Amino acid sequence: MSLWADKYRPQSLDKLTYHNDLSAHLKKMAHSGDFPHMLFYGPPGAGKKTRIAAVLREIYGPGVERVRISTQIDQRQFVTPSNRKLDLNIVSSNYHMELNPSDVGMYDRAVVQDLIKEVAQTQQIDANAKHRFKIIVINEADELSREAQAGLRRTMEKYMTNLRIILCCNSTSKIISPIRSRCLLVRVARPSEGEIDDAMQAVAKKENFSLPHELSVKIADESDRNLRKALLTLEATKVQEPNLAQVQKIVKTDWEIEISNIADLIIAEQNPNR
């Protein structure tokens, strides 16, 4: 059973409900003969990964959705200079690969140098594919070490014919300038509270329940314009109180409650007994 945030994630650029100008531009690029390396950046919950997935579908068609999740140890082991073996989970199809090299910490350079180079040296196996290159999506790119980024830069230069890199991060401040200069920067801004409200109402309609406008507005207001957080909050609230008309306050996450408790202790009046 999928969470609503995943269950109702738009699969194509045409179905995205905000930043329509950006979607139109990405669609045009996907069908062009000169698709560049790209760097998607923006705050959490803005829809970066959703747009990347939609771009992949626009380029390769629905076949890109037939992914397989594999554990790197089943196919290959990365060995560091100190003979330490590294395992990394990847999501891949015949057309692309999605990974997070920062999961292996300080050894992320080995992933960049070995795995990406290996993929870059292979050609597209589907003779009917619209494009001859494969795409590697690197999540949390701003967490990559400078050494890994330097290795990535060299890979981007050497294997442009068979490979495109799509980077995804919250901020470009920790991405080295040589990589930024080789990518088309795509900023995905937060949706407005009204757009979040519309998205929640659409989910409520598909789930066959009525979402009071006042509650929807309140969730949107407290979500910090994070669409995923808003949908998760709506689902948690619905599970806790099926009759949303009776909801007095929305459900908060455990970490939000804990932070609030710590803040209350900090600002509480101090006395000799405390």
mmCIF file of C-alpha atoms in Angstrom:
data_model
loop_
_atom_site.group_PDB
_atom_site.id
_atom_site.type_symbol
_atom_site.label_atom_id
_atom_site.label_comp_id
_atom_site.label_asym_id
_atom_site.label_seq_id
_atom_site.Cartn_x
_atom_site.Cartn_y
_atom_site.Cartn_z
ATOM 1 C CA MET A 1 0.000 0.000 0.000
ATOM 2 C CA SER A 2 1.564 3.249 -1.153
ATOM 3 C CA LEU A 3 1.505 6.547 0.645
ATOM 4 C CA TRP A 4 -0.679 9.124 -1.067
ATOM 5 C CA ALA A 5 2.371 11.252 -1.843
ATOM 6 C CA ASP A 6 3.720 8.356 -3.934
ATOM 7 C CA LYS A 7 0.433 6.875 -5.128
ATOM 8 C CA TYR A 8 -0.687 10.105 -6.785
ATOM 9 C CA ARG A 9 2.694 11.363 -7.949
ATOM 10 C CA PRO A 10 2.316 12.698 -11.526
ATOM 11 C CA GLN A 11 4.030 10.431 -14.050
ATOM 12 C CA SER A 12 4.371 12.868 -16.940
ATOM 13 C CA LEU A 13 5.189 16.527 -17.488
ATOM 14 C CA ASP A 14 1.674 17.135 -18.816
ATOM 15 C CA LYS A 15 0.148 16.046 -15.502
ATOM 16 C CA LEU A 16 2.222 18.353 -13.297
ATOM 17 C CA THR A 17 -0.075 20.947 -11.784
ATOM 18 C CA TYR A 18 2.287 23.862 -11.105
ATOM 19 C CA HIS A 19 5.323 25.553 -12.672
ATOM 20 C CA ASN A 20 3.725 24.997 -16.078
ATOM 21 C CA ASP A 21 6.283 27.166 -17.878
ATOM 22 C CA LEU A 22 9.094 25.013 -16.493
ATOM 23 C CA SER A 23 7.290 21.820 -17.527
ATOM 24 C CA ALA A 24 6.834 23.131 -21.068
ATOM 25 C CA HIS A 25 10.520 24.047 -21.279
ATOM 26 C CA LEU A 26 11.614 20.621 -20.010
ATOM 27 C CA LYS A 27 9.320 18.901 -22.498
ATOM 28 C CA LYS A 28 10.815 20.881 -25.348
ATOM 29 C CA MET A 29 14.331 19.979 -24.226
ATOM 30 C CA ALA A 30 13.471 16.290 -23.885
ATOM 31 C CA HIS A 31 12.558 16.177 -27.566
ATOM 32 C CA SER A 32 15.523 18.211 -28.734
ATOM 33 C CA GLY A 33 18.615 16.661 -30.237
ATOM 34 C CA ASP A 34 20.924 18.401 -27.785
ATOM 35 C CA PHE A 35 19.971 17.262 -24.286
ATOM 36 C CA PRO A 36 22.480 18.618 -21.727
ATOM 37 C CA HIS A 37 23.661 17.565 -18.306
ATOM 38 C CA MET A 38 21.208 19.045 -15.796
ATOM 39 C CA LEU A 39 21.244 20.202 -12.192
ATOM 40 C CA PHE A 40 17.855 20.365 -10.464
ATOM 41 C CA TYR A 41 17.879 22.312 -7.214
ATOM 42 C CA GLY A 42 15.306 23.645 -4.794
ATOM 43 C CA PRO A 43 13.879 23.134 -1.295
ATOM 44 C CA PRO A 44 12.544 19.774 -0.047
ATOM 45 C CA GLY A 45 9.046 18.923 -1.212
ATOM 46 C CA ALA A 46 9.136 21.232 -4.228
ATOM 47 C CA GLY A 47 8.910 18.381 -6.747
ATOM 48 C CA LYS A 48 12.469 17.976 -8.033
ATOM 49 C CA LYS A 49 12.466 14.172 -8.204
ATOM 50 C CA THR A 50 8.966 14.113 -9.655
ATOM 51 C CA ARG A 51 10.066 16.386 -12.470
ATOM 52 C CA ILE A 52 13.210 14.378 -13.098
ATOM 53 C CA ALA A 53 11.144 11.181 -13.373
ATOM 54 C CA ALA A 54 8.743 12.951 -15.731
ATOM 55 C CA VAL A 55 11.644 14.135 -17.901
ATOM 56 C CA LEU A 56 12.976 10.569 -18.116
ATOM 57 C CA ARG A 57 9.554 9.354 -19.209
ATOM 58 C CA GLU A 58 9.346 12.115 -21.805
ATOM 59 C CA ILE A 59 12.719 11.070 -23.226
ATOM 60 C CA TYR A 60 12.422 7.283 -23.173
ATOM 61 C CA GLY A 61 8.711 6.582 -22.857
ATOM 62 C CA PRO A 62 6.924 4.349 -20.312
ATOM 63 C CA GLY A 63 9.708 1.734 -20.463
ATOM 64 C CA VAL A 64 11.765 3.844 -18.077
ATOM 65 C CA GLU A 65 9.212 3.110 -15.343
ATOM 66 C CA ARG A 66 9.985 -0.607 -15.456
ATOM 67 C CA VAL A 67 12.741 -0.283 -12.920
ATOM 68 C CA ARG A 68 14.489 -2.851 -10.829
ATOM 69 C CA ILE A 69 15.994 -2.285 -7.423
ATOM 70 C CA SER A 70 19.262 -4.097 -7.007
ATOM 71 C CA THR A 71 21.854 -4.289 -4.289
ATOM 72 C CA GLN A 72 25.257 -3.448 -5.619
ATOM 73 C CA ILE A 73 26.888 -6.412 -3.876
ATOM 74 C CA ASP A 74 24.811 -8.752 -6.091
ATOM 75 C CA GLN A 75 26.261 -7.264 -9.252
ATOM 76 C CA ARG A 76 29.501 -5.652 -8.277
ATOM 77 C CA GLN A 77 31.584 -4.721 -5.252
ATOM 78 C CA PHE A 78 33.463 -1.483 -4.892
ATOM 79 C CA VAL A 79 36.818 -1.948 -3.229
ATOM 80 C CA THR A 80 38.598 0.998 -1.641
ATOM 81 C CA PRO A 81 42.401 1.361 -1.503
ATOM 82 C CA SER A 82 42.182 -0.032 2.030
ATOM 83 C CA ASN A 83 40.392 -3.146 0.673
ATOM 84 C CA ARG A 84 37.075 -2.187 2.211
ATOM 85 C CA LYS A 85 34.062 -3.483 0.270
ATOM 86 C CA LEU A 86 31.186 -1.088 -0.333
ATOM 87 C CA ASP A 87 27.505 -1.898 -0.956
ATOM 88 C CA LEU A 88 25.171 0.558 -2.652
ATOM 89 C CA ASN A 89 21.475 0.318 -3.545
ATOM 90 C CA ILE A 90 20.602 1.521 -7.025
ATOM 91 C CA VAL A 91 17.396 1.846 -9.041
ATOM 92 C CA SER A 92 17.822 1.175 -12.736
ATOM 93 C CA SER A 93 16.052 0.504 -16.013
ATOM 94 C CA ASN A 94 17.372 -0.197 -19.497
ATOM 95 C CA TYR A 95 17.687 3.537 -20.008
ATOM 96 C CA HIS A 96 18.794 5.081 -16.749
ATOM 97 C CA MET A 97 20.252 4.548 -13.308
ATOM 98 C CA GLU A 98 19.407 6.367 -10.086
ATOM 99 C CA LEU A 99 21.733 6.330 -7.108
ATOM 100 C CA ASN A 100 22.953 8.220 -4.104
ATOM 101 C CA PRO A 101 26.764 7.923 -3.885
ATOM 102 C CA SER A 102 26.841 9.928 -0.655
ATOM 103 C CA ASP A 103 25.320 6.872 1.075
ATOM 104 C CA VAL A 104 28.819 5.411 1.205
ATOM 105 C CA GLY A 105 30.193 8.512 2.905
ATOM 106 C CA MET A 106 33.828 9.343 2.361
ATOM 107 C CA TYR A 107 34.151 6.558 -0.212
ATOM 108 C CA ASP A 108 31.735 8.150 -2.686
ATOM 109 C CA ARG A 109 34.628 8.830 -5.037
ATOM 110 C CA ALA A 110 34.938 5.084 -5.688
ATOM 111 C CA VAL A 111 31.313 4.962 -6.825
ATOM 112 C CA VAL A 112 31.780 7.897 -9.162
ATOM 113 C CA GLN A 113 34.975 6.531 -10.653
ATOM 114 C CA ASP A 114 33.882 2.909 -11.056
ATOM 115 C CA LEU A 115 30.123 2.618 -11.499
ATOM 116 C CA ILE A 116 29.511 5.774 -13.515
ATOM 117 C CA LYS A 117 32.542 5.154 -15.700
ATOM 118 C CA GLU A 118 31.368 1.609 -16.406
ATOM 119 C CA VAL A 119 27.898 2.790 -17.424
ATOM 120 C CA ALA A 120 29.349 5.615 -19.498
ATOM 121 C CA GLN A 121 31.501 3.210 -21.492
ATOM 122 C CA THR A 122 28.486 1.131 -22.583
ATOM 123 C CA GLN A 123 26.152 2.124 -25.392
ATOM 124 C CA GLN A 124 22.358 2.070 -25.392
ATOM 125 C CA ILE A 125 21.233 -1.550 -25.851
ATOM 126 C CA ASP A 126 17.799 -0.636 -27.221
ATOM 127 C CA ALA A 127 18.247 -0.031 -30.941
ATOM 128 C CA ASN A 128 14.802 1.616 -31.089
ATOM 129 C CA ALA A 129 15.516 4.084 -28.294
ATOM 130 C CA LYS A 130 14.898 7.729 -29.132
ATOM 131 C CA HIS A 131 18.284 8.705 -27.734
ATOM 132 C CA ARG A 132 21.588 6.867 -27.845
ATOM 133 C CA PHE A 133 22.690 7.925 -24.386
ATOM 134 C CA LYS A 134 21.850 6.668 -20.908
ATOM 135 C CA ILE A 135 21.083 8.947 -17.985
ATOM 136 C CA ILE A 136 22.451 8.688 -14.460
ATOM 137 C CA VAL A 137 20.465 10.493 -11.765
ATOM 138 C CA ILE A 138 22.499 11.403 -8.691
ATOM 139 C CA ASN A 139 20.424 12.380 -5.651
ATOM 140 C CA GLU A 140 21.755 14.530 -2.806
ATOM 141 C CA ALA A 141 24.510 15.741 -5.094
ATOM 142 C CA ASP A 142 25.346 18.540 -2.668
ATOM 143 C CA GLU A 143 26.489 15.876 -0.176
ATOM 144 C CA LEU A 144 29.163 14.520 -2.513
ATOM 145 C CA SER A 145 32.749 15.082 -1.431
ATOM 146 C CA ARG A 146 34.881 17.456 -3.467
ATOM 147 C CA GLU A 147 36.973 14.492 -4.612
ATOM 148 C CA ALA A 148 33.869 12.706 -5.915
ATOM 149 C CA GLN A 149 32.713 15.880 -7.642
ATOM 150 C CA ALA A 150 36.108 16.267 -9.300
ATOM 151 C CA GLY A 151 35.879 12.696 -10.582
ATOM 152 C CA LEU A 152 32.351 13.353 -11.796
ATOM 153 C CA ARG A 153 33.500 16.425 -13.693
ATOM 154 C CA ARG A 154 36.080 14.406 -15.601
ATOM 155 C CA THR A 155 33.486 11.739 -16.394
ATOM 156 C CA MET A 156 31.062 14.347 -17.726
ATOM 157 C CA GLU A 157 33.719 15.668 -20.072
ATOM 158 C CA LYS A 158 34.951 12.316 -21.355
ATOM 159 C CA TYR A 159 31.731 10.373 -21.935
ATOM 160 C CA MET A 160 29.292 12.998 -23.221
ATOM 161 C CA THR A 161 28.399 10.820 -26.231
ATOM 162 C CA ASN A 162 26.958 7.893 -24.241
ATOM 163 C CA LEU A 163 26.013 9.535 -20.967
ATOM 164 C CA ARG A 164 24.037 12.386 -19.446
ATOM 165 C CA ILE A 165 24.118 13.274 -15.761
ATOM 166 C CA ILE A 166 21.132 14.697 -13.884
ATOM 167 C CA LEU A 167 22.018 15.992 -10.434
ATOM 168 C CA CYS A 168 19.429 16.654 -7.739
ATOM 169 C CA CYS A 169 20.127 18.735 -4.632
ATOM 170 C CA ASN A 170 18.630 21.284 -2.265
ATOM 171 C CA SER A 171 21.284 23.937 -2.849
ATOM 172 C CA THR A 172 24.033 24.596 -5.376
ATOM 173 C CA SER A 173 26.322 26.221 -2.806
ATOM 174 C CA LYS A 174 28.346 23.022 -2.242
ATOM 175 C CA ILE A 175 28.502 22.025 -5.903
ATOM 176 C CA ILE A 176 31.882 22.922 -7.392
ATOM 177 C CA SER A 177 31.783 25.559 -10.115
ATOM 178 C CA PRO A 178 33.227 23.285 -12.875
ATOM 179 C CA ILE A 179 30.176 21.019 -12.499
ATOM 180 C CA ARG A 180 27.726 23.914 -12.335
ATOM 181 C CA SER A 181 29.201 25.363 -15.511
ATOM 182 C CA ARG A 182 28.718 22.052 -17.337
ATOM 183 C CA CYS A 183 25.063 21.669 -16.359
ATOM 184 C CA LEU A 184 21.845 23.422 -17.212
ATOM 185 C CA LEU A 185 20.624 24.717 -13.848
ATOM 186 C CA VAL A 186 16.926 24.082 -13.199
ATOM 187 C CA ARG A 187 15.458 25.748 -10.122
ATOM 188 C CA VAL A 188 12.294 24.137 -8.780
ATOM 189 C CA ALA A 189 10.642 26.600 -6.413
ATOM 190 C CA ARG A 190 8.177 25.750 -3.665
ATOM 191 C CA PRO A 191 4.536 25.545 -4.761
ATOM 192 C CA SER A 192 2.222 28.208 -3.404
ATOM 193 C CA GLU A 193 -0.162 27.415 -0.558
ATOM 194 C CA GLY A 194 -3.024 27.628 -3.036
ATOM 195 C CA GLU A 195 -1.368 25.028 -5.279
ATOM 196 C CA ILE A 196 -0.829 22.751 -2.281
ATOM 197 C CA ASP A 197 -4.483 23.212 -1.338
ATOM 198 C CA ASP A 198 -5.530 22.221 -4.872
ATOM 199 C CA ALA A 199 -3.303 19.124 -4.783
ATOM 200 C CA MET A 200 -4.769 17.954 -1.469
ATOM 201 C CA GLN A 201 -8.319 18.498 -2.701
ATOM 202 C CA ALA A 202 -7.513 16.434 -5.800
ATOM 203 C CA VAL A 203 -6.184 13.584 -3.634
ATOM 204 C CA ALA A 204 -9.247 13.753 -1.385
ATOM 205 C CA LYS A 205 -11.499 13.457 -4.430
ATOM 206 C CA LYS A 206 -9.606 10.392 -5.680
ATOM 207 C CA GLU A 207 -9.800 8.821 -2.206
ATOM 208 C CA ASN A 208 -13.554 9.553 -2.042
ATOM 209 C CA PHE A 209 -13.674 11.745 1.048
ATOM 210 C CA SER A 210 -14.534 15.357 1.703
ATOM 211 C CA LEU A 211 -11.723 17.654 2.811
ATOM 212 C CA PRO A 212 -12.968 20.778 4.618
ATOM 213 C CA HIS A 213 -11.511 23.892 3.055
ATOM 214 C CA GLU A 214 -10.482 25.303 6.433
ATOM 215 C CA LEU A 215 -8.486 22.170 7.286
ATOM 216 C CA SER A 216 -6.876 22.082 3.856
ATOM 217 C CA VAL A 217 -5.795 25.707 4.182
ATOM 218 C CA LYS A 218 -4.415 25.056 7.671
ATOM 219 C CA ILE A 219 -2.354 22.060 6.528
ATOM 220 C CA ALA A 220 -1.038 24.032 3.555
ATOM 221 C CA ASP A 221 -0.113 26.915 5.845
ATOM 222 C CA GLU A 222 1.779 24.690 8.297
ATOM 223 C CA SER A 223 3.532 22.644 5.605
ATOM 224 C CA ASP A 224 6.072 25.391 4.888
ATOM 225 C CA ARG A 225 5.026 25.012 1.230
ATOM 226 C CA ASN A 226 6.372 21.461 1.207
ATOM 227 C CA LEU A 227 3.883 19.474 -0.890
ATOM 228 C CA ARG A 228 5.078 16.055 0.233
ATOM 229 C CA LYS A 229 4.870 17.078 3.887
ATOM 230 C CA ALA A 230 1.358 18.424 3.327
ATOM 231 C CA LEU A 231 0.152 15.168 1.746
ATOM 232 C CA LEU A 232 1.763 13.062 4.479
ATOM 233 C CA THR A 233 0.145 15.271 7.129
ATOM 234 C CA LEU A 234 -3.238 14.963 5.436
ATOM 235 C CA GLU A 235 -2.958 11.178 5.291
ATOM 236 C CA ALA A 236 -1.842 10.901 8.929
ATOM 237 C CA THR A 237 -4.678 13.176 10.034
ATOM 238 C CA LYS A 238 -7.197 11.131 8.049
ATOM 239 C CA VAL A 239 -5.962 7.892 9.638
ATOM 240 C CA GLN A 240 -6.216 9.363 13.137
ATOM 241 C CA GLU A 241 -9.628 10.971 12.596
ATOM 242 C CA PRO A 242 -11.667 9.600 9.647
ATOM 243 C CA ASN A 243 -14.248 12.374 10.056
ATOM 244 C CA LEU A 244 -12.121 15.363 9.083
ATOM 245 C CA ALA A 245 -14.923 17.765 9.947
ATOM 246 C CA GLN A 246 -14.229 17.001 13.623
ATOM 247 C CA VAL A 247 -10.479 17.579 13.467
ATOM 248 C CA GLN A 248 -9.388 20.208 15.984
ATOM 249 C CA LYS A 249 -5.678 20.145 15.204
ATOM 250 C CA ILE A 250 -3.564 18.509 12.558
ATOM 251 C CA VAL A 251 -1.153 15.656 13.245
ATOM 252 C CA LYS A 252 2.482 16.628 13.666
ATOM 253 C CA THR A 253 5.506 14.422 13.150
ATOM 254 C CA ASP A 254 7.399 13.032 16.141
ATOM 255 C CA TRP A 255 10.442 15.208 15.460
ATOM 256 C CA GLU A 256 8.296 18.343 15.316
ATOM 257 C CA ILE A 257 6.718 17.474 18.660
ATOM 258 C CA GLU A 258 10.120 16.770 20.224
ATOM 259 C CA ILE A 259 11.592 20.038 18.957
ATOM 260 C CA SER A 260 8.577 21.911 20.303
ATOM 261 C CA ASN A 261 9.034 20.275 23.719
ATOM 262 C CA ILE A 262 12.732 21.180 23.780
ATOM 263 C CA ALA A 263 11.928 24.760 22.809
ATOM 264 C CA ASP A 264 9.354 24.978 25.616
ATOM 265 C CA LEU A 265 11.969 23.805 28.113
ATOM 266 C CA ILE A 266 14.473 26.368 26.868
ATOM 267 C CA ILE A 267 12.126 29.326 27.163
ATOM 268 C CA ALA A 268 10.496 28.178 30.411
ATOM 269 C CA GLU A 269 11.058 30.381 33.434
ATOM 270 C CA GLN A 270 14.243 29.370 35.201
ATOM 271 C CA ASN A 271 14.308 28.966 38.980
ATOM 272 C CA PRO A 272 16.594 27.315 41.553
ATOM 273 C CA ASN A 273 14.524 24.133 41.432
ATOM 274 C CA ARG A 274 15.115 23.602 37.689
#
